[in-house]
Amino acid sequence: MLMITQDVKGERYEALIDVLLEHCTHFASVEDRRRMEIEEERLAYMDVLTEEIRWDLIERTIVSEWETTRLSVDTAYLYSFHMNYRTVQFLKERGRSLFSWIHPKLPEDLMFYTGETCVLAVCSHESFFVVDEEMWERIRLDE
């Protein structure tokens, strides 16, 4: 995996999401419980935020690690969604860049998967993402 510290913004972000639609089966995002003042309220906010893609939700699980982060004690909610035209529109309308997916406005740390393999994972608050080299070549060729 390549580590990239430059954000992908605007039209390039939208083009990236389109390429990921062609190659990915699902995506995930994270709600870190350490950042929730009142957990029930934050979960209700997430339900409202994702209302238009609720039928695309695969699962919401509690995790202590994900592609870019490992928590020693605390946990987070991992939301996994099918990748399709509806969820792509959601990603494009809510975020304007990879690093714009950050608490409190949005969930954090987008991850995109082809089957069980993560091909792109963002660590929004630390301003980097990792991407599969083969996927990065596809993305760059489609620019």
Coordinates of N, CA, C and O in Angstrom, one line a residue:
M1 N 0.8 -1.2 0.0 CA 0.0 0.0 0.0 C 0.9 1.2 0.0 O 1.9 1.3 0.7
L2 N 0.5 2.2 -0.8 CA 1.1 3.5 -0.8 C 0.5 4.4 0.2 O -0.7 4.4 0.4
M3 N 1.3 5.3 0.9 CA 0.8 6.3 1.8 C 0.9 7.6 1.1 O 1.9 8.0 0.6
I4 N -0.3 8.3 1.1 CA -0.3 9.6 0.4 C -0.8 10.7 1.4 O -1.8 10.4 2.1
T5 N -0.2 11.8 1.4 CA -0.5 12.9 2.4 C -1.2 14.1 1.7 O -1.6 15.0 2.4
Q6 N -1.4 14.0 0.4 CA -2.1 15.1 -0.3 C -3.6 14.8 -0.4 O -4.0 13.7 -0.8
D7 N -4.4 15.7 0.0 CA -5.9 15.5 -0.1 C -6.3 15.4 -1.6 O -5.7 16.0 -2.4
V8 N -7.4 14.7 -1.8 CA -8.0 14.6 -3.1 C -9.3 15.4 -3.0 O -10.2 15.0 -2.3
K9 N -9.4 16.5 -3.8 CA -10.5 17.5 -3.6 C -11.3 17.7 -4.8 O -10.9 17.5 -5.9
G10 N -12.6 18.2 -4.6 CA -13.4 18.7 -5.7 C -13.7 17.7 -6.8 O -14.1 16.6 -6.6
E11 N -13.4 18.1 -8.1 CA -13.7 17.2 -9.2 C -12.8 16.0 -9.2 O -13.3 14.9 -9.6
R12 N -11.6 16.1 -8.7 CA -10.7 14.9 -8.5 C -11.3 13.9 -7.5 O -11.3 12.7 -7.7
Y13 N -11.9 14.4 -6.4 CA -12.6 13.6 -5.4 C -13.7 12.9 -6.1 O -13.9 11.6 -5.9
E14 N -14.6 13.6 -6.8 CA -15.7 12.9 -7.5 C -15.3 11.9 -8.5 O -15.9 10.8 -8.5
A15 N -14.2 12.2 -9.2 CA -13.7 11.2 -10.2 C -13.2 10.0 -9.5 O -13.4 8.8 -9.9
L16 N -12.5 10.2 -8.3 CA -12.0 9.1 -7.5 C -13.2 8.2 -7.1 O -13.1 6.9 -7.2
I17 N -14.2 8.8 -6.6 CA -15.4 8.0 -6.1 C -16.0 7.2 -7.2 O -16.4 6.1 -7.1
D18 N -16.0 7.8 -8.4 CA -16.6 7.1 -9.6 C -15.7 5.8 -9.9 O -16.2 4.8 -10.3
V19 N -14.4 6.0 -9.9 CA -13.5 4.9 -10.1 C -13.7 3.8 -9.1 O -13.7 2.6 -9.4
L20 N -13.8 4.2 -7.8 CA -14.0 3.2 -6.8 C -15.3 2.5 -6.9 O -15.4 1.3 -6.6
L21 N -16.3 3.2 -7.5 CA -17.6 2.5 -7.7 C -17.4 1.3 -8.7 O -18.0 0.2 -8.5
E22 N -16.6 1.5 -9.7 CA -16.3 0.5 -10.7 C -15.6 -0.7 -10.1 O -15.7 -1.8 -10.6
H23 N -14.8 -0.5 -9.1 CA -13.9 -1.6 -8.6 C -14.2 -2.1 -7.2 O -13.7 -3.1 -6.7
C24 N -15.1 -1.4 -6.4 CA -15.3 -1.8 -5.0 C -16.7 -2.3 -4.8 O -17.7 -1.9 -5.4
T25 N -16.8 -3.2 -3.8 CA -18.1 -3.8 -3.5 C -18.8 -3.1 -2.3 O -20.0 -3.1 -2.2
H26 N -18.0 -2.5 -1.4 CA -18.5 -1.7 -0.3 C -17.5 -0.8 0.3 O -16.4 -0.8 -0.1
F27 N -18.0 0.1 1.1 CA -17.2 1.1 1.8 C -17.6 1.1 3.3 O -18.7 0.7 3.6
A28 N -16.8 1.7 4.1 CA -17.1 1.8 5.5 C -16.6 3.2 6.0 O -15.7 3.8 5.4
S29 N -17.1 3.6 7.2 CA -16.7 4.8 7.9 C -16.8 4.5 9.4 O -17.4 3.5 9.8
V30 N -16.2 5.4 10.1 CA -16.0 5.1 11.6 C -16.6 6.3 12.4 O -16.5 7.5 12.0
E31 N -17.3 5.9 13.5 CA -17.7 6.9 14.5 C -17.0 6.5 15.8 O -17.3 5.5 16.4
D32 N -16.0 7.3 16.2 CA -15.2 7.0 17.3 C -16.0 7.3 18.6 O -16.4 8.5 18.8
R33 N -16.2 6.4 19.5 CA -17.0 6.6 20.7 C -16.3 7.6 21.6 O -17.0 8.2 22.4
R34 N -15.0 7.8 21.6 CA -14.3 8.7 22.4 C -14.7 10.2 22.1 O -14.6 11.0 22.9
R35 N -15.2 10.4 20.9 CA -15.6 11.7 20.5 C -17.1 12.0 20.7 O -17.5 13.1 20.3
M36 N -17.8 11.1 21.2 CA -19.2 11.3 21.4 C -19.5 11.8 22.7 O -19.2 11.2 23.7
E37 N -20.1 13.0 22.8 CA -20.5 13.6 24.1 C -21.6 12.8 24.7 O -21.6 12.4 25.8
I38 N -22.7 12.6 23.9 CA -23.8 11.8 24.3 C -24.0 10.7 23.2 O -24.5 11.1 22.1
E39 N -23.7 9.5 23.5 CA -23.7 8.5 22.5 C -25.0 8.3 21.7 O -25.1 8.2 20.5
E40 N -26.1 8.3 22.5 CA -27.4 8.1 21.9 C -27.7 9.2 20.9 O -28.3 9.0 19.8
E41 N -27.4 10.4 21.2 CA -27.6 11.6 20.3 C -26.8 11.5 19.1 O -27.2 11.8 18.0
R42 N -25.5 11.1 19.2 CA -24.7 10.9 18.0 C -25.1 9.8 17.1 O -25.1 10.0 15.9
L43 N -25.6 8.7 17.7 CA -26.1 7.6 16.9 C -27.4 8.0 16.2 O -27.6 7.7 15.0
A44 N -28.2 8.8 16.8 CA -29.4 9.4 16.2 C -29.0 10.3 15.0 O -29.6 10.3 14.0
Y45 N -28.0 11.1 15.3 CA -27.5 12.0 14.2 C -27.0 11.2 13.0 O -27.3 11.5 11.8
M46 N -26.3 10.1 13.3 CA -25.8 9.2 12.2 C -27.0 8.6 11.4 O -27.0 8.5 10.2
D47 N -28.1 8.2 12.1 CA -29.3 7.7 11.5 C -29.9 8.7 10.5 O -30.3 8.4 9.4
V48 N -30.0 9.9 11.0 CA -30.5 11.0 10.1 C -29.6 11.3 8.9 O -30.0 11.4 7.8
L49 N -28.3 11.4 9.2 CA -27.3 11.6 8.1 C -27.4 10.6 7.0 O -27.3 10.9 5.9
T50 N -27.5 9.3 7.4 CA -27.5 8.2 6.5 C -28.8 7.7 6.1 O -29.0 6.7 5.4
E51 N -29.9 8.5 6.4 CA -31.3 8.0 6.1 C -31.4 7.6 4.6 O -32.0 6.6 4.3
E52 N -30.9 8.4 3.7 CA -31.1 8.1 2.3 C -30.4 6.9 1.8 O -30.7 6.3 0.7
I53 N -29.5 6.4 2.6 CA -28.8 5.1 2.2 C -28.9 4.0 3.2 O -28.2 3.0 3.2
R54 N -29.9 4.1 4.1 CA -30.1 3.2 5.1 C -30.3 1.8 4.6 O -30.0 0.8 5.3
W55 N -30.9 1.6 3.4 CA -31.2 0.3 2.9 C -29.9 -0.3 2.4 O -29.8 -1.5 2.1
D56 N -28.9 0.5 2.2 CA -27.6 0.0 1.7 C -26.6 -0.4 2.9 O -25.5 -0.8 2.6
L57 N -27.1 -0.2 4.1 CA -26.2 -0.5 5.3 C -26.1 -2.1 5.3 O -27.1 -2.8 5.3
I58 N -24.9 -2.5 5.4 CA -24.6 -3.9 5.5 C -24.6 -4.3 7.0 O -25.2 -5.2 7.4
E59 N -23.8 -3.5 7.8 CA -23.8 -3.7 9.2 C -23.2 -2.5 9.9 O -22.5 -1.7 9.4
R60 N -23.5 -2.4 11.2 CA -22.9 -1.5 12.1 C -22.3 -2.3 13.2 O -23.1 -3.0 14.0
T61 N -21.0 -2.3 13.4 CA -20.4 -3.2 14.4 C -19.5 -2.3 15.3 O -19.1 -1.2 14.9
I62 N -19.2 -2.8 16.5 CA -18.3 -2.1 17.4 C -16.9 -2.8 17.2 O -16.8 -4.0 17.3
V63 N -15.9 -1.9 17.0 CA -14.6 -2.4 16.7 C -13.6 -1.6 17.6 O -13.8 -0.5 18.0
S64 N -12.4 -2.2 17.7 CA -11.3 -1.4 18.4 C -10.2 -1.2 17.4 O -9.2 -0.5 17.8
E65 N -10.3 -1.7 16.2 CA -9.3 -1.3 15.2 C -9.9 -1.4 13.8 O -10.9 -2.1 13.6
W66 N -9.3 -0.6 12.9 CA -9.8 -0.6 11.5 C -8.5 -0.3 10.7 O -7.4 -0.3 11.3
E67 N -8.6 -0.2 9.4 CA -7.5 -0.1 8.5 C -6.4 0.8 8.9 O -5.2 0.5 8.8
T68 N -6.7 2.0 9.4 CA -5.7 3.0 9.7 C -5.5 3.3 11.2 O -4.6 4.1 11.6
T69 N -6.2 2.6 12.1 CA -6.2 3.0 13.5 C -6.4 1.7 14.4 O -7.1 0.8 14.0
R70 N -5.7 1.7 15.5 CA -5.8 0.6 16.5 C -6.0 1.3 17.8 O -5.1 2.0 18.3
L71 N -7.1 1.1 18.5 CA -7.3 1.7 19.8 C -6.9 0.7 20.9 O -7.2 -0.5 20.8
S72 N -6.3 1.2 21.9 CA -5.8 0.3 23.0 C -6.9 -0.1 23.9 O -6.9 -1.3 24.4
V73 N -7.8 0.8 24.2 CA -8.9 0.5 25.2 C -10.2 0.8 24.6 O -11.2 0.0 24.8
D74 N -10.4 1.9 24.0 CA -11.7 2.3 23.5 C -12.2 1.6 22.3 O -11.5 0.8 21.7
T75 N -13.4 1.9 21.9 CA -14.0 1.3 20.7 C -14.7 2.4 19.8 O -14.8 3.5 20.2
A76 N -15.1 1.9 18.7 CA -15.8 2.8 17.7 C -16.8 2.0 17.0 O -16.8 0.8 17.0
Y77 N -17.8 2.7 16.3 CA -18.8 2.1 15.5 C -18.2 2.1 14.0 O -17.8 3.1 13.5
L78 N -18.3 0.9 13.4 CA -17.9 0.8 12.0 C -19.1 0.6 11.2 O -19.8 -0.4 11.4
Y79 N -19.5 1.5 10.3 CA -20.6 1.4 9.4 C -20.2 0.9 8.1 O -19.3 1.6 7.5
S80 N -20.7 -0.2 7.6 CA -20.4 -0.7 6.3 C -21.6 -0.6 5.3 O -22.7 -1.0 5.7
F81 N -21.4 -0.1 4.1 CA -22.4 0.1 3.2 C -22.0 -0.5 1.8 O -20.9 -0.5 1.4
H82 N -23.1 -1.0 1.1 CA -22.8 -1.4 -0.3 C -22.4 -0.2 -1.1 O -22.8 0.9 -0.9
M83 N -21.6 -0.5 -2.1 CA -21.1 0.5 -3.0 C -22.0 0.4 -4.2 O -22.1 -0.6 -4.9
N84 N -22.8 1.5 -4.5 CA -23.7 1.6 -5.6 C -23.9 3.0 -6.0 O -23.4 3.9 -5.4
Y85 N -24.8 3.3 -7.0 CA -25.0 4.7 -7.4 C -25.5 5.6 -6.3 O -25.2 6.7 -6.2
R86 N -26.4 5.0 -5.5 CA -27.0 5.8 -4.4 C -26.0 6.2 -3.4 O -25.9 7.4 -3.0
T87 N -25.2 5.2 -3.0 CA -24.2 5.6 -2.0 C -23.0 6.4 -2.5 O -22.5 7.3 -1.8
V88 N -22.8 6.3 -3.8 CA -21.8 7.2 -4.4 C -22.3 8.6 -4.4 O -21.5 9.5 -4.1
Q89 N -23.6 8.8 -4.7 CA -24.1 10.2 -4.7 C -24.0 10.7 -3.2 O -23.7 11.9 -3.0
F90 N -24.3 9.9 -2.3 CA -24.2 10.3 -0.9 C -22.7 10.7 -0.6 O -22.5 11.8 0.0
L91 N -21.7 10.0 -1.0 CA -20.3 10.3 -0.8 C -20.0 11.6 -1.4 O -19.2 12.4 -0.9
K92 N -20.5 11.8 -2.6 CA -20.2 13.1 -3.4 C -20.9 14.3 -2.8 O -20.3 15.4 -2.7
E93 N -22.1 14.1 -2.3 CA -22.9 15.3 -1.8 C -22.4 15.6 -0.4 O -22.5 16.8 -0.1
R94 N -22.0 14.7 0.4 CA -21.7 15.0 1.8 C -20.2 15.5 1.9 O -19.9 16.3 2.7
G95 N -19.3 14.9 1.2 CA -17.9 15.3 1.3 C -17.4 16.0 0.0 O -17.9 15.7 -1.1
R96 N -16.5 16.9 0.2 CA -15.9 17.5 -1.0 C -14.4 17.1 -1.2 O -13.8 17.5 -2.1
S97 N -13.9 16.2 -0.3 CA -12.6 15.7 -0.4 C -12.5 14.5 0.5 O -13.3 14.3 1.4
L98 N -11.4 13.7 0.3 CA -11.2 12.6 1.2 C -11.0 13.0 2.7 O -11.5 12.4 3.6
F99 N -10.3 14.1 2.9 CA -10.0 14.5 4.3 C -11.2 15.3 4.9 O -11.1 15.7 6.1
S100 N -12.2 15.6 4.1 CA -13.4 16.3 4.7 C -14.3 15.4 5.5 O -15.2 15.9 6.3
W101 N -14.0 14.1 5.5 CA -14.8 13.1 6.3 C -14.2 13.1 7.7 O -13.3 12.3 8.0
I102 N -14.7 14.0 8.5 CA -14.1 14.2 9.9 C -15.2 14.7 10.8 O -16.2 15.4 10.5
H103 N -15.1 14.2 12.0 CA -16.0 14.5 13.1 C -16.0 16.0 13.4 O -14.9 16.6 13.3
P104 N -17.0 16.8 13.7 CA -18.4 16.3 14.0 C -19.4 16.2 12.9 O -20.4 15.6 13.0
K105 N -19.0 16.9 11.8 CA -20.0 17.0 10.7 C -20.3 15.6 10.0 O -21.4 15.3 9.7
L106 N -19.2 14.8 9.8 CA -19.3 13.6 9.1 C -18.6 12.5 9.9 O -17.8 12.8 10.8
P107 N -18.9 11.2 9.6 CA -18.1 10.1 10.2 C -16.7 10.2 9.6 O -16.5 11.0 8.6
E108 N -15.8 9.5 10.1 CA -14.4 9.6 9.7 C -13.9 8.3 9.1 O -14.5 7.3 9.1
D109 N -12.7 8.4 8.5 CA -11.9 7.3 8.1 C -12.6 6.4 7.1 O -12.9 5.2 7.3
L110 N -12.9 7.0 5.9 CA -13.5 6.2 4.8 C -12.6 5.0 4.4 O -11.3 5.2 4.4
M111 N -13.1 3.9 4.1 CA -12.4 2.7 3.7 C -13.2 2.1 2.5 O -14.4 2.0 2.6
F112 N -12.5 1.7 1.5 CA -13.2 1.1 0.3 C -12.6 -0.3 0.1 O -11.4 -0.5 0.1
Y113 N -13.5 -1.2 -0.2 CA -13.1 -2.7 -0.3 C -13.5 -3.3 -1.6 O -14.6 -3.0 -2.1
T114 N -12.7 -4.2 -2.1 CA -13.0 -5.1 -3.2 C -13.1 -6.4 -2.5 O -12.1 -7.0 -2.1
G115 N -14.3 -6.9 -2.3 CA -14.5 -8.1 -1.5 C -14.0 -7.9 -0.1 O -14.4 -6.9 0.6
E116 N -13.1 -8.7 0.4 CA -12.6 -8.5 1.8 C -11.3 -7.7 1.8 O -10.7 -7.4 2.9
T117 N -10.8 -7.2 0.7 CA -9.5 -6.5 0.6 C -9.8 -5.0 0.5 O -10.5 -4.5 -0.3
C118 N -9.1 -4.3 1.4 CA -9.2 -2.9 1.5 C -8.3 -2.3 0.4 O -7.1 -2.7 0.4
V119 N -8.8 -1.5 -0.5 CA -8.0 -0.9 -1.6 C -7.7 0.6 -1.3 O -6.7 1.1 -1.9
L120 N -8.4 1.2 -0.4 CA -8.1 2.6 -0.1 C -8.7 2.8 1.3 O -9.8 2.5 1.6
A121 N -7.9 3.4 2.2 CA -8.3 3.7 3.6 C -7.8 5.1 4.0 O -6.6 5.4 3.8
V122 N -8.6 5.9 4.5 CA -8.3 7.3 4.9 C -8.2 7.5 6.4 O -9.0 6.9 7.1
C123 N -7.2 8.2 6.8 CA -7.2 8.6 8.2 C -7.3 10.2 8.2 O -6.4 10.9 8.1
S124 N -8.6 10.6 8.2 CA -8.9 12.0 8.0 C -8.2 13.0 8.9 O -7.7 14.0 8.5
H125 N -8.3 12.7 10.2 CA -7.8 13.7 11.2 C -6.3 13.8 11.2 O -5.7 14.7 11.7
E126 N -5.6 12.8 10.6 CA -4.2 12.8 10.5 C -3.7 13.1 9.1 O -2.5 13.1 8.8
S127 N -4.7 13.4 8.2 CA -4.4 13.9 6.8 C -3.5 12.9 6.0 O -2.5 13.4 5.4
F128 N -3.9 11.7 5.9 CA -3.2 10.7 5.0 C -4.2 9.7 4.6 O -5.2 9.4 5.2
F129 N -3.9 9.0 3.5 CA -4.6 7.8 3.1 C -3.6 6.8 2.5 O -2.5 7.2 2.1
V130 N -4.0 5.5 2.6 CA -3.2 4.5 2.0 C -4.1 3.9 0.9 O -5.3 3.8 1.0
V131 N -3.4 3.5 -0.1 CA -4.1 3.0 -1.3 C -3.3 1.8 -1.9 O -2.0 1.9 -2.0
D132 N -4.0 0.8 -2.4 CA -3.4 -0.3 -3.1 C -2.7 0.2 -4.3 O -3.3 1.0 -5.1
E133 N -1.5 -0.2 -4.6 CA -0.7 0.3 -5.7 C -1.4 0.1 -7.1 O -1.4 1.0 -7.9
E134 N -2.0 -1.1 -7.2 CA -2.7 -1.4 -8.5 C -3.9 -0.4 -8.6 O -4.2 0.1 -9.7
M135 N -4.6 -0.2 -7.6 CA -5.8 0.7 -7.6 C -5.3 2.1 -7.9 O -5.9 2.8 -8.7
W136 N -4.2 2.5 -7.3 CA -3.7 3.9 -7.5 C -3.4 4.1 -9.0 O -3.6 5.2 -9.6
E137 N -2.8 3.1 -9.6 CA -2.5 3.2 -11.1 C -3.8 3.3 -11.9 O -3.8 4.1 -12.8
R138 N -4.8 2.6 -11.5 CA -6.1 2.7 -12.2 C -6.7 4.1 -12.0 O -7.2 4.7 -13.0
I139 N -6.6 4.6 -10.8 CA -7.1 5.9 -10.5 C -6.3 7.0 -11.3 O -6.9 7.9 -12.0
R140 N -5.0 6.9 -11.4 CA -4.2 7.8 -12.1 C -4.4 7.8 -13.6 O -4.4 8.8 -14.2
L141 N -4.7 6.6 -14.1 CA -4.9 6.5 -15.6 C -6.3 7.1 -15.9 O -6.5 7.5 -17.1
D142 N -7.2 7.0 -15.0 CA -8.6 7.6 -15.3 C -8.6 9.1 -15.1 O -9.7 9.7 -15.4
E143 N -7.6 9.7 -14.6 CA -7.6 11.2 -14.4 C -7.7 11.9 -15.8 O -7.1 11.5 -16.7

